[in-house]
Each structure stands twice: as structure tokens, then as C-alpha cells.
Coordinates of C-alpha atoms and ligand atoms in Angstrom, one line a residue:
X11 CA 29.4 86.0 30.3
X12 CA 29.1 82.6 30.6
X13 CA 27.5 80.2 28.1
X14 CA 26.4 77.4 29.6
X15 CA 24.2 79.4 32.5
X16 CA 23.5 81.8 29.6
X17 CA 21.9 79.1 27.7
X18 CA 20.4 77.4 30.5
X19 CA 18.4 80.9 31.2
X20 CA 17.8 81.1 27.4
X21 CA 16.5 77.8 27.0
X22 CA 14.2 78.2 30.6
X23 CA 12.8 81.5 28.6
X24 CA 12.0 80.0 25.4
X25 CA 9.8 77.3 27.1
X26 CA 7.9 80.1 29.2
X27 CA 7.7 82.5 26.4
X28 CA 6.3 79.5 24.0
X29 CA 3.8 78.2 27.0
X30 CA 2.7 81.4 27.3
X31 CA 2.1 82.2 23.5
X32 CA 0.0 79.0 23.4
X33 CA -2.1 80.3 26.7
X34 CA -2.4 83.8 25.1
X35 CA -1.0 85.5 27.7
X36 CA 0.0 89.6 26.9
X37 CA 3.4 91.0 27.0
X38 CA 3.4 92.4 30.4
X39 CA 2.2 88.9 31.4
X40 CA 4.7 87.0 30.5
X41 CA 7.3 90.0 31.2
X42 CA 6.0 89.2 34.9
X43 CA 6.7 85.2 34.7
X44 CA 10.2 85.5 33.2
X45 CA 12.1 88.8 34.9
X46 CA 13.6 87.5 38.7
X47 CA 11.3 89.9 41.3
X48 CA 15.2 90.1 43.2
X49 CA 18.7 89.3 42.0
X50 CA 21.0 88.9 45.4
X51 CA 24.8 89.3 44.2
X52 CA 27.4 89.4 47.0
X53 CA 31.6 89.5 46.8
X54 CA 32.9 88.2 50.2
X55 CA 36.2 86.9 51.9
X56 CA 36.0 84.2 54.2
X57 CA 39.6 83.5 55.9
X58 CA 41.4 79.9 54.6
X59 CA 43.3 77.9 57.3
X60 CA 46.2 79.5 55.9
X61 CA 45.2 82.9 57.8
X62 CA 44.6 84.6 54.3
X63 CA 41.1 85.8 52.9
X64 CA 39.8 84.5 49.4
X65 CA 37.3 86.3 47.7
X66 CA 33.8 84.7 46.9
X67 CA 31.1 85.3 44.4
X68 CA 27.6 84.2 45.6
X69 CA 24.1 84.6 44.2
X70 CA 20.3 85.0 46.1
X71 CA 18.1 85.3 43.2
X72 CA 14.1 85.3 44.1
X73 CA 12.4 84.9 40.8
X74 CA 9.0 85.0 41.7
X75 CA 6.5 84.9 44.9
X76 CA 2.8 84.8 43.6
X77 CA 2.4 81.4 45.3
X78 CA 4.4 81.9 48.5
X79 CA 7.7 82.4 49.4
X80 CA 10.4 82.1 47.3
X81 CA 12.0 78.2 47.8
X82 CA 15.1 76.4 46.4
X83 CA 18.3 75.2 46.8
X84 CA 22.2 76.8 47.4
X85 CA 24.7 75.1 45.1
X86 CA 28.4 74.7 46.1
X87 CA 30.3 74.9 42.2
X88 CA 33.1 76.4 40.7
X89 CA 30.6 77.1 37.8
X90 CA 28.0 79.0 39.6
X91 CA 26.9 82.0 37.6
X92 CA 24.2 84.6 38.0
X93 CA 22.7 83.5 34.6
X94 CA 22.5 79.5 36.2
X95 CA 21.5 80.5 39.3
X96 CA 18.9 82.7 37.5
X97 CA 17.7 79.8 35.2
X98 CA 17.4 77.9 38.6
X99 CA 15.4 80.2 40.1
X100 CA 13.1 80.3 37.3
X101 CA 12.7 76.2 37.2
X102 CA 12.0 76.5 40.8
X103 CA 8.7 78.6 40.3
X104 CA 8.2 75.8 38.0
X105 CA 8.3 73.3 40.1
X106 CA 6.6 74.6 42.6
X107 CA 3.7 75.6 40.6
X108 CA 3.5 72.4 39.0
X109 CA 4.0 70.2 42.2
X110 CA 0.9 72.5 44.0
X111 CA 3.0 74.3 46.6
X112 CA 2.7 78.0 48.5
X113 CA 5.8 78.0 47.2
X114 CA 7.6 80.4 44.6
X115 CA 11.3 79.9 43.2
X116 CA 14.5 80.6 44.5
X117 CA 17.9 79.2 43.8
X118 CA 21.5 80.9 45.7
X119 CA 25.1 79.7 44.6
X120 CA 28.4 80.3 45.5
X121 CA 31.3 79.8 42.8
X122 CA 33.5 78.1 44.4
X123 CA 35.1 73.7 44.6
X124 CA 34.4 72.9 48.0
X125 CA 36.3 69.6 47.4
X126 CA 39.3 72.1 47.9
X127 CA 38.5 73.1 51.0
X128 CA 39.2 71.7 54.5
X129 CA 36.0 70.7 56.5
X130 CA 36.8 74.1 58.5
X131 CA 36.8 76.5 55.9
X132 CA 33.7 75.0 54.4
X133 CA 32.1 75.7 57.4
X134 CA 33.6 78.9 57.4
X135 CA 32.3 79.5 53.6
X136 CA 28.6 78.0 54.6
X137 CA 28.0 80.8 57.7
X138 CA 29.8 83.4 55.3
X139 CA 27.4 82.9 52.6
X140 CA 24.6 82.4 55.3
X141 CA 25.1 85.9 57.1
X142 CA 25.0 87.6 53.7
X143 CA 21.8 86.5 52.6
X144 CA 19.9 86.0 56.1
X145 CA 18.4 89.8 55.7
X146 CA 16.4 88.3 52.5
X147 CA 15.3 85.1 53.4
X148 CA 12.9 83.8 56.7
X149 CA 10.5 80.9 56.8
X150 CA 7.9 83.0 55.0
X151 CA 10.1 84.8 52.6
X152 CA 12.6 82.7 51.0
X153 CA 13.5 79.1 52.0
X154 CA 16.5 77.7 50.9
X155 CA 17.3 74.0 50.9
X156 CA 20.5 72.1 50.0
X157 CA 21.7 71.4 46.1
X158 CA 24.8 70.5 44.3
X159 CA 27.7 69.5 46.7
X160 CA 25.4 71.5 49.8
X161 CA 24.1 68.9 52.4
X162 CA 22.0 68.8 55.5
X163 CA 25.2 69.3 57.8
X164 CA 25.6 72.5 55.2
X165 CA 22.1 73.7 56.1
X166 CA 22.7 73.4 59.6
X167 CA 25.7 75.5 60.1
X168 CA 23.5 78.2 57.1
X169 CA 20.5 78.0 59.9
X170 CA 22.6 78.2 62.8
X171 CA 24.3 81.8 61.8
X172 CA 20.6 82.7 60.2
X173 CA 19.2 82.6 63.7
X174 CA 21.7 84.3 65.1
X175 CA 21.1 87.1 62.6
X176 CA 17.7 87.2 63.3
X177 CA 17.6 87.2 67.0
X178 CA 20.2 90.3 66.6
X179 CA 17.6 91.8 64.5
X180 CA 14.7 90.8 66.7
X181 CA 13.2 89.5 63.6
X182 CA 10.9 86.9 65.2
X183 CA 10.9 85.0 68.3
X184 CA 9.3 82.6 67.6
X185 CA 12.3 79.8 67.4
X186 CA 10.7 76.5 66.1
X187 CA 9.3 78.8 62.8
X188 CA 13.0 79.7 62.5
X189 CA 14.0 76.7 61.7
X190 CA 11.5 76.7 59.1
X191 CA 13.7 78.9 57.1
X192 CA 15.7 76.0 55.5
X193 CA 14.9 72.9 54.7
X194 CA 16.9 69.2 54.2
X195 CA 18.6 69.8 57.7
X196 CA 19.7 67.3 59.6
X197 CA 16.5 65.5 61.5
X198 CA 17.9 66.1 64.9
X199 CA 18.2 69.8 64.0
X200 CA 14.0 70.0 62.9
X201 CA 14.7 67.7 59.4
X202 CA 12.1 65.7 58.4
X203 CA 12.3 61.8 58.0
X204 CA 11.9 60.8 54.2
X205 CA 13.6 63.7 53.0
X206 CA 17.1 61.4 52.0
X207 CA 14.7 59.1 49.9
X208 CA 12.3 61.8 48.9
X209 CA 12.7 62.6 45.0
X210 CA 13.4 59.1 43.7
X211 CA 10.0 58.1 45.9
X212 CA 8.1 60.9 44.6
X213 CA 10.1 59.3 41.2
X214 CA 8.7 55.8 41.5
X215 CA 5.0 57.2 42.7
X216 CA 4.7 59.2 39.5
X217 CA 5.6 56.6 37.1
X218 CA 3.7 54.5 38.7
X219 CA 0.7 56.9 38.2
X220 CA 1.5 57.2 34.5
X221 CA 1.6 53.3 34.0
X222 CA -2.0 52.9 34.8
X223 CA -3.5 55.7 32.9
X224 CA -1.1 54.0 30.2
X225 CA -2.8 50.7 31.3
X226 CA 0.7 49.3 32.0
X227 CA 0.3 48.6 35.9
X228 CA 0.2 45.0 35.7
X229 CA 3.2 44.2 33.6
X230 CA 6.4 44.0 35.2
X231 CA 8.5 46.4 33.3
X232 CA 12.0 46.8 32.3
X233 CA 14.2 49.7 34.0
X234 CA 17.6 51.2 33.7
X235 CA 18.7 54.2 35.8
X236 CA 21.6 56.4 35.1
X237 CA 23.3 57.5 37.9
X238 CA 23.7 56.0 41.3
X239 CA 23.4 58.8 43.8
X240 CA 20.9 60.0 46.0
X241 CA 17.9 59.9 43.3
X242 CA 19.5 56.9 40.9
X243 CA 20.2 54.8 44.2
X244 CA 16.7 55.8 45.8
X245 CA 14.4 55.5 42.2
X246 CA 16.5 52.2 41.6
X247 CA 15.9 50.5 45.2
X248 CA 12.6 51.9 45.5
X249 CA 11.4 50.9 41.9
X250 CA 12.8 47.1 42.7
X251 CA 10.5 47.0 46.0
X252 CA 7.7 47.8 43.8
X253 CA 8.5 45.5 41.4
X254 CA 9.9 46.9 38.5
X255 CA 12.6 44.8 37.0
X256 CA 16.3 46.4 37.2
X257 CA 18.3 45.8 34.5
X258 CA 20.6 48.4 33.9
X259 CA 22.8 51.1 36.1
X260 CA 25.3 53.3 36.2
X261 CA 27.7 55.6 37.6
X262 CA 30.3 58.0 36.4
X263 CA 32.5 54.5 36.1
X264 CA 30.9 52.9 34.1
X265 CA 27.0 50.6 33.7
X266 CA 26.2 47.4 34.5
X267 CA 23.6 44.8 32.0
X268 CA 21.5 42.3 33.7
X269 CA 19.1 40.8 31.3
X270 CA 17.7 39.2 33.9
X271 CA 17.5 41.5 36.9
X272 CA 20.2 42.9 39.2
X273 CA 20.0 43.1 42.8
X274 CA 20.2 47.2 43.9
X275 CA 21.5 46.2 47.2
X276 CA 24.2 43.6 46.0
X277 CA 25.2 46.3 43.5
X278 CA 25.8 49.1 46.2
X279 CA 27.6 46.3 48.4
X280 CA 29.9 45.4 45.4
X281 CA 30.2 49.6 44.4
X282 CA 31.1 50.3 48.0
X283 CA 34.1 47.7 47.7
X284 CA 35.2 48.3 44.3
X285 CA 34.5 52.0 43.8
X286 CA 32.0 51.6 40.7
X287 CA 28.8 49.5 39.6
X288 CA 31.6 48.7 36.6
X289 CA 32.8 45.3 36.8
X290 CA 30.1 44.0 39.6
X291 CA 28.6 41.9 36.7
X292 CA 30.2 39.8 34.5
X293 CA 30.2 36.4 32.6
X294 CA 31.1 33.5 33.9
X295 CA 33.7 34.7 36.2
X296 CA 34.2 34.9 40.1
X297 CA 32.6 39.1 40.3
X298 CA 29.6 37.3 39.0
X299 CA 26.7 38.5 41.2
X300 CA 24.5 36.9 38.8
X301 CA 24.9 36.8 35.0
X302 CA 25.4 40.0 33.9
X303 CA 27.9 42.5 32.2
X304 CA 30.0 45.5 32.2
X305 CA 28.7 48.2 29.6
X306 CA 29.4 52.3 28.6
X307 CA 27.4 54.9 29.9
X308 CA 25.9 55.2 26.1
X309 CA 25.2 52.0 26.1
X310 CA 23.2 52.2 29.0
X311 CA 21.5 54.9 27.9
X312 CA 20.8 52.6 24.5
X313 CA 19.5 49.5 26.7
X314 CA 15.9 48.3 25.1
X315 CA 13.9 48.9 28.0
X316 CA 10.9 50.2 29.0
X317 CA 11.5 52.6 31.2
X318 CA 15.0 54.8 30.8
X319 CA 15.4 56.9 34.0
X320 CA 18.5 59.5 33.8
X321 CA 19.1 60.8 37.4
X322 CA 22.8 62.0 36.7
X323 CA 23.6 64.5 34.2
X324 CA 22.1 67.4 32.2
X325 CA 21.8 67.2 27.9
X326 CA 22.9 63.2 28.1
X327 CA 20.4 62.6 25.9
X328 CA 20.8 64.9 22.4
X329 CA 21.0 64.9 19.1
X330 CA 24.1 62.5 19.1
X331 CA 22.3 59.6 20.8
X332 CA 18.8 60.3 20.6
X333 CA 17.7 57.8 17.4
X334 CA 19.4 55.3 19.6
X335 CA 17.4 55.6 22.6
X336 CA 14.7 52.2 22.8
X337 CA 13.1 53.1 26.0
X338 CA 9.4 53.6 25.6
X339 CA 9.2 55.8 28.3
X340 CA 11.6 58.2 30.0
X341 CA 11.3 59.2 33.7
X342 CA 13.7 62.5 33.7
X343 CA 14.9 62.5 37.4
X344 CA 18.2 64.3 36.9
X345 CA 17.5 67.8 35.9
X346 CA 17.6 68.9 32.1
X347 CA 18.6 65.6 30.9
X348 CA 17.2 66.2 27.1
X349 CA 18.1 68.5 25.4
X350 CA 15.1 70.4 23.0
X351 CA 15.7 68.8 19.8
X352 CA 16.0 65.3 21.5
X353 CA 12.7 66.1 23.1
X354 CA 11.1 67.0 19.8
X355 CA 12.7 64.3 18.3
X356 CA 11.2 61.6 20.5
X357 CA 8.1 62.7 21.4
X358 CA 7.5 62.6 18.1
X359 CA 8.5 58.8 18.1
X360 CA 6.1 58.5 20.9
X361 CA 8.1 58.1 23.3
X362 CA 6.3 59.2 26.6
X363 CA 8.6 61.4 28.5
X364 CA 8.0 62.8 32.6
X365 CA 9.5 66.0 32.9
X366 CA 12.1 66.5 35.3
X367 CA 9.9 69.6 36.8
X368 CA 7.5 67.1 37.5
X369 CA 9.4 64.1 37.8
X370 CA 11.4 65.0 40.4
X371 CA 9.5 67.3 42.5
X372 CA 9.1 65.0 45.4
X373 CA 12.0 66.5 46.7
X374 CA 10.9 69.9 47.2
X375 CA 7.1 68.6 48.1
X376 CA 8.9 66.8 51.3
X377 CA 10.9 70.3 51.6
X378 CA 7.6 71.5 51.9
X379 CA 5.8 68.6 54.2
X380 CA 9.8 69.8 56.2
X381 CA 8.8 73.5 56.5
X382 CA 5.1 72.4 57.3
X383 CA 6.1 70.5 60.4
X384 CA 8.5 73.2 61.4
X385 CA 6.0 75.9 61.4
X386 CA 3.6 74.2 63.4
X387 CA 5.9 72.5 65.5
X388 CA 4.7 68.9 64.4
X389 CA 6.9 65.9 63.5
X390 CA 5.3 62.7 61.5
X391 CA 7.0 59.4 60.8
X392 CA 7.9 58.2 57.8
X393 CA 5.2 56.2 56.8
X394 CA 3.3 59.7 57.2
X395 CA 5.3 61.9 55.3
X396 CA 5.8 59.6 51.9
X397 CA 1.7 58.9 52.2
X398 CA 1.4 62.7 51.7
X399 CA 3.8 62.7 49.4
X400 CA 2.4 60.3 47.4
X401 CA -0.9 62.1 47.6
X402 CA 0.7 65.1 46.8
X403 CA 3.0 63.8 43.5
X404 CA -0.3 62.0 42.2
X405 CA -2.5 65.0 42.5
X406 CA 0.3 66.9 40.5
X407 CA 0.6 63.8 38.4
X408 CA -2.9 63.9 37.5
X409 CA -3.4 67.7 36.7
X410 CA 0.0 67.5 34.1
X411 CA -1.8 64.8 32.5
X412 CA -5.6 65.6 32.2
X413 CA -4.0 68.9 31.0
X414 CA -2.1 67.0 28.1
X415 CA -5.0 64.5 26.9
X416 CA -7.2 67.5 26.6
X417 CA -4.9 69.2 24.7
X418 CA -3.0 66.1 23.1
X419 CA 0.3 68.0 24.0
X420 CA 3.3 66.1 26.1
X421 CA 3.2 66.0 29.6
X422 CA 6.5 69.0 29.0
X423 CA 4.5 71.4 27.9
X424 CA 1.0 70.4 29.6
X425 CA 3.6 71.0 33.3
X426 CA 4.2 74.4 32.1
X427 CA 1.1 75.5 31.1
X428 CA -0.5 74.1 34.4
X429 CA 2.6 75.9 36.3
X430 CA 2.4 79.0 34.4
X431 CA -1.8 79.3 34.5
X432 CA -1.6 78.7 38.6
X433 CA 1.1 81.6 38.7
X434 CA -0.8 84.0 36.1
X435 CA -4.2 83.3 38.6
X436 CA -2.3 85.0 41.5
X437 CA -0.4 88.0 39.6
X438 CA -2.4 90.9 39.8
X439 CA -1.6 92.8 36.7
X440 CA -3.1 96.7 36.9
X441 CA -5.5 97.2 34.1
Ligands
NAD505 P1 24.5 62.8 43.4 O1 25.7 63.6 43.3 O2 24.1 62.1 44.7 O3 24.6 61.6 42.3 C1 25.0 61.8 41.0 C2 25.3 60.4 40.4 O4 25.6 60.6 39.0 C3 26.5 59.7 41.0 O5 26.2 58.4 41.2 C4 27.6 59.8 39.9 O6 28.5 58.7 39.9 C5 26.7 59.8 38.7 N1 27.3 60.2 37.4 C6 28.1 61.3 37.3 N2 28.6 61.3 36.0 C7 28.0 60.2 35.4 C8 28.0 59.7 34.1 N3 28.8 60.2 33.1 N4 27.3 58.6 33.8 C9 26.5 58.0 34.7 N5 26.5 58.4 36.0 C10 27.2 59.5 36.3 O7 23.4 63.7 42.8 P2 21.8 63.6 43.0 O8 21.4 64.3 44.2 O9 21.4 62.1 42.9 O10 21.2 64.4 41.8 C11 21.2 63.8 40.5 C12 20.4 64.7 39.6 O11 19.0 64.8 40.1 C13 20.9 66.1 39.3 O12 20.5 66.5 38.1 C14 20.1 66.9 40.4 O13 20.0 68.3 40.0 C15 18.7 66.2 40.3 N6 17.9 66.4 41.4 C16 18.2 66.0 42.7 C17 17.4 66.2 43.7 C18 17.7 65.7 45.1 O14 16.8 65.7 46.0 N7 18.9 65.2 45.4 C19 16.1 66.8 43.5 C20 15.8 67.2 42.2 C21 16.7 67.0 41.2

């Protein structure tokens, strides 16, 4: 068994199953939040350009559907498990609960490195995967979306042998709702616009929500984001625009220190030729963008800031690091990034701390706005998806935190108890 999914699942329990003690939910309650309603588990060969099969463990798992269908991403990592895929599943319900959707949770994975495979035999591996699971998913039963090292050209290729499935099968014919069955595709193949910038938007909305309840709207506040991917990248450039003051970055290379503000666009510029934010900044020499310097990953993590956003890696901040951390408040974009005891620890402190099932559920509420516009063959610009998804992240927003002020919790356990209390009102428990 493995240990890290294992304690991923245990960890995702023990926040339900203490939510739910507080709430005073009975046994068969909770029973009914934590079990997965169906566990998919296929073994399949898909042929390597070599002419030979390799055999492939994959996951559907369909935790629970009292809001909707089942929604979530398909992760492409030699460390997929049933027990991660399961603990993803059960985040997803999360999520969705807490970011207002008719959507349950889902999460699929196949165990595999797809940076070993040629472009073919990912392709090959994507409609493989795809043709297993299309007899339990559709656009009102289970959506899937992409995820770790799974893109939109990914979700094409899935959709593409979906609908062939389904058209065998005479499931619908109704072809625009098809494509409604996954979302983050390519906008050319019924994608929405925003969706690329979508979670650090939603990112960036909700901390700007928090700063004025905090009273903090005026100011202009320190930030330093770990990770420079789709969600560090997108929080970072879109936090700038807004302006918030960037001091700090990094990527798996190394971070970067401007005390007085860095540029996000000069910093991708000088990534894209060098290979790293490492190195863009530095004192007095000719790599001086302006005055800045090279620092650890820790260090970054260290930085006395106001806002600390880690949209890279899970458990970065723990009990190692976490009477080091300065930030004031933490905007968890990456998923899991504090482990329990750091939590406690700093919450404690006072440090005010978004929780990643809030904080970056902008993603799957443009997923949503995605599906939307598929099933009732609409498609908005821009400017009209990310104002309802500001709308939508605020009103989420507001719930987690009217929800914690009444009950002087965090804003952790006020998202679960508003997740868990919107499932529990649909479940229909026999009396
Ligand atoms: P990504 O692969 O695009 O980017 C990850 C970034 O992390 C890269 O810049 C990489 O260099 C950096 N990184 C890796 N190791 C690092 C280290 N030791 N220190 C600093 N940086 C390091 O991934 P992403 O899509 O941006 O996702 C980031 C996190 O956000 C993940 O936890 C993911 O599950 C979560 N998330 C993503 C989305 C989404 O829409 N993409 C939605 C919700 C949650």
C-alpha cells in the first residue's frame, strides 16, 4: 500500500470526520460523506512504438454526487494510487461544495511518467484510458478535466474517443452537450476563454475579498509566490496588475528577492532564456533587472511579507520551517501546502490562512462556467467569464468567512463545515 496516498486519504478523513463531530452529524452521516459512491480500477495495455504492449494501472473514483455530477481532474504520475486518487476525489466534493457548484467530486489517474513516452504513445495512453472510463462518465454524470502533467490537448484526444464511444452506444445525440463531458479543452474544440488564467484569478479575487473584510484594501501589500507555473505565473502577474507589490518568486531552481518590487513579465523573459527565476536578480552586476537577489526556496518561503502564496508543492510548509514563516497571511494556491501541525501551529500565531479548497477553486468554477456554455451551446468572452467568476469566488468567499466570524473558527474549518452542511442538505438518509 502506499503511504503517501494512504496518508493523503487519512488526513482528507480526519478533517471530515472532525467537521462533522463539530456539526453533530450521526455515524451513518458522516459514513455517507467519507465512503467513494464508485471506485473505477482498470489494468490495460496500450501498444509502445516499439510494437510491444505495457500494462497500465488507472483509477475513476466518483466519491460523491449529492450536488451534481461527479467533477475532477485525470492525473498523468508514476505515483498515482487508488488511495491518492481517492483522497482527490474526496477534496473534489470539497471544493465543489465550498465553491457553490452542481458539482460532486471525482478525480481518475493513471500510474504512469508520461515524460517517457513519445507524443504518439501518449496519445495512444490518453484514448486508452479514455475508452475505459467513457461507460461512467457523460456531461451529467462525471466530468473530468485535466490535472498533473494532463493538458487541454490531453482532454481533446479523451473527448474525441468518449464520443466515439457514445455515438456507438447511442448514448445521446445531442453533440454540443457531449462535449460538455470534459472540461479545460482546447477553445477551438468547445474550451472556454479564461480557463489558462482561471485559478490564480479566482486566487487574486479572493484575497482581495479577504483584505477588505481585514480592512487591508488600501495598502499596497507585500507578496511572494512559490512556484512559477500556471497558478504562481497567473496569481503573480495578475496580483501585480492589481497592485500588489511582488517581491519574491520561485521555481524548482531556485527564488528571486526584490525588496523593492520585481517585474513578473521581465522575470518570465529572463526564465525563458536562462531556464530559472535563479540568477535574474542580482547586485550590482550586468543580470541586474533591477536591484535584487538570488535566494533558496526556504528562504523564500521565510521572506517577511505580507502575503506568502505557495502554488507549487504539497507539505512545504511543516513543522521544520513553520516558526520561520513571517507572512501575515497565506493564500494556499498549490494543493495541501501545510501540513496539520503547521496549520495549528500558525493559526494560532494568527496568521490568517485561505485554504487551498477555497483558494484555488477558480479553476474548477471556470470548469463549470466551460461545461455551462457547452450545454447550452453558448460561448462568452473573457471579460464575461472572469466577471462570473469573480462573482462566483466572492460569494464562496463570503459564505467561508461569515461562517468563521460566527464561529471564531479559521476560514479551514469554516470551508468544510459550509462544504460538508450543503452536501448533508441533499443526502437523503432513511429514517
Ligand atoms: P505547474 O506544473 O504548471 O507549475 C508548478 C511550478 O512549481 C513550476 O514552476 C515548478 O518549477 C515549481 N516548483 C516545483 N518544485 C518547486 C520547488 N521546490 N520550489 C519552488 N517551486 C517549485 O503546476 P500548476 O498547475 O501551477 O499547479 C501548482 C499547484 O496548484 C499544484 O498543487 C496543483 O495541484 C494546484 N492546482 C492547480 C490548478 C490549475 O488549474 N492548474 C487548480 C487547482 C490547484
Amino acid at each position: 500500500m502506499d503511504n503517501a496516498g494512504t496518508k493523503m486519504l487519512q488526513t482528507a478523513h480526519d478533517i471530515i470526520k472532525k467537521v462533522a463531530y463539530d456539526l453533530r452529524l450521526d455515524d451513518e452521516t458522516v459514513k455517507r460523506i467519507i465512503d467513494p459512491e464508485e471506485l473505477h480500477e482498470y489494468s490495460f495495455t496500450v501498444p509502445n512504438q516499439n510494437g510491444l504492449s505495457r500494462l497500465y494501472k488507472g483509477y475513476r473514483i466518483q466519491h460523491n454526487s449529492a450536488l451534481g455530477p461527479y467533477k475532477g481532474g485525470i492525473r498523468f504520475h508514476p505515483n498515482v494510487t487508488k488511495e491518492e486518487v481517492q483522497a482527490l476525489a474526496t477534496l473534489m466534493s470539497i471544493k465543489c461544495a465550498v465553491a457553490g457548484l452542481p458539482f460532486g467530486g471525482g478525480k481518475g489517474g493513471v500510474a504512469v511518467d508520461p515524460k517517457l513516452l513519445s507524443e504518439a504513445e501518449l496519445e495512444a495512453l490518453s484514448r486508452a484510458y479514455a475508452k475505459k472510463i467513457a461507460a461512467v462518465i457523460g456531461p451529467t454524470v462525471d466530468i473530468p478535466a485535466p490535472d498533473i502533467n494532463t493538458n487541454p490537448k490531453i482532454m481533446a484526444w479523451m473527448l474525441d474517443e468518449y464520443i466515439k464511444t457514445a455515438n456507438d452506444k447511442k448514448k445521446s445525440t445531442d453533440q454540443t452537450q457531449l462535449l460538455a463531458t470534459f472540461t479545460g479543452k482546447p477553445v477551438e474544440k468547445g474550451g472556454t476563454l479564461g480557463r489558462t488564467e482561471a485559478t490564480g484569478r479566482g486566487g487574486v479575487f479572493i484575497l482581495q475579498a479577504l483584505l477588505k473584510k481585514l480592512n487591508l484594501g488600501k495598502n499596497r501589500l507585500t507578496v511572494a509566490v512559490q512556484g512559477f507555473g500556471n497558478v504562481g505565473y497567473y496569481f503573480a502577474k495578475i496580483s501585480e496588475e492589481s497592485g500588489f507589490k511582488l517581491v519574491g518568486l520561485s521555481d524548482s531552481k531556485g527564488a528571486v528577492f526584490v525588496k523593492e518590487g520585481l517585474s513578473v513579465e521581465s522575470t518570465l523573459r529572463c526564465k525563458k532564456e536562462r531556464g530559472s527565476v535563479a540568477g535574474c536578480y542580482c547586485r550590482g552586476s550586468v543580470c541586474d533587472i533591477r536591484y535584487g537577489e538570488t535566494i533558496t526556496n526556504q528562504e523564500l518561503l521565510e521572506l517577511p511579507v505580507d502575503i506568502l502564496v505557495p502554488a507549487a508543492l504539497e507539505n512545504i510548509i511543516n513543522e521544520d520551517n513553520m516558526r520561520k514563516i513571517r507572512a501575515k497571511i497565506i493564500v494556499e494556491m498549490a494543493n495541501g501546502p501545510t501540513t496539520e501541525e503547521a496549520f495549528d501551529y500558525l493559526h494560532k500565531k494568527g496568521v490568517v490562512i485561505v485554504p487551498d479548497v477555497l483558494a484555488n477553486s477558480g479553476g474548477v468554477t471556470v470548469s463549470y462556467l466551460e461545461w455551462y456554455q457547452n450545454m447550452h451551446n453558448e460561448k462568452w468572452t473573457e471579460n464575461g467569464v472572469n466577471k462570473r467568476l469573480q462573482k462566483m469566488v466572492e460569494a464562496s468567499f463570503d459564505s467561508v468567512w461569515q461562517t468563521s466570524q460566527e464561529k471564531k473558527i479559521s476560514l479551514k474549518q469554516a470551508a468544510f463545515e459550509v462544504a460538508i452542511e450543503r452536501i448533508v442538505s441533499k443526502v437523503r438518509i432513511a429514517p
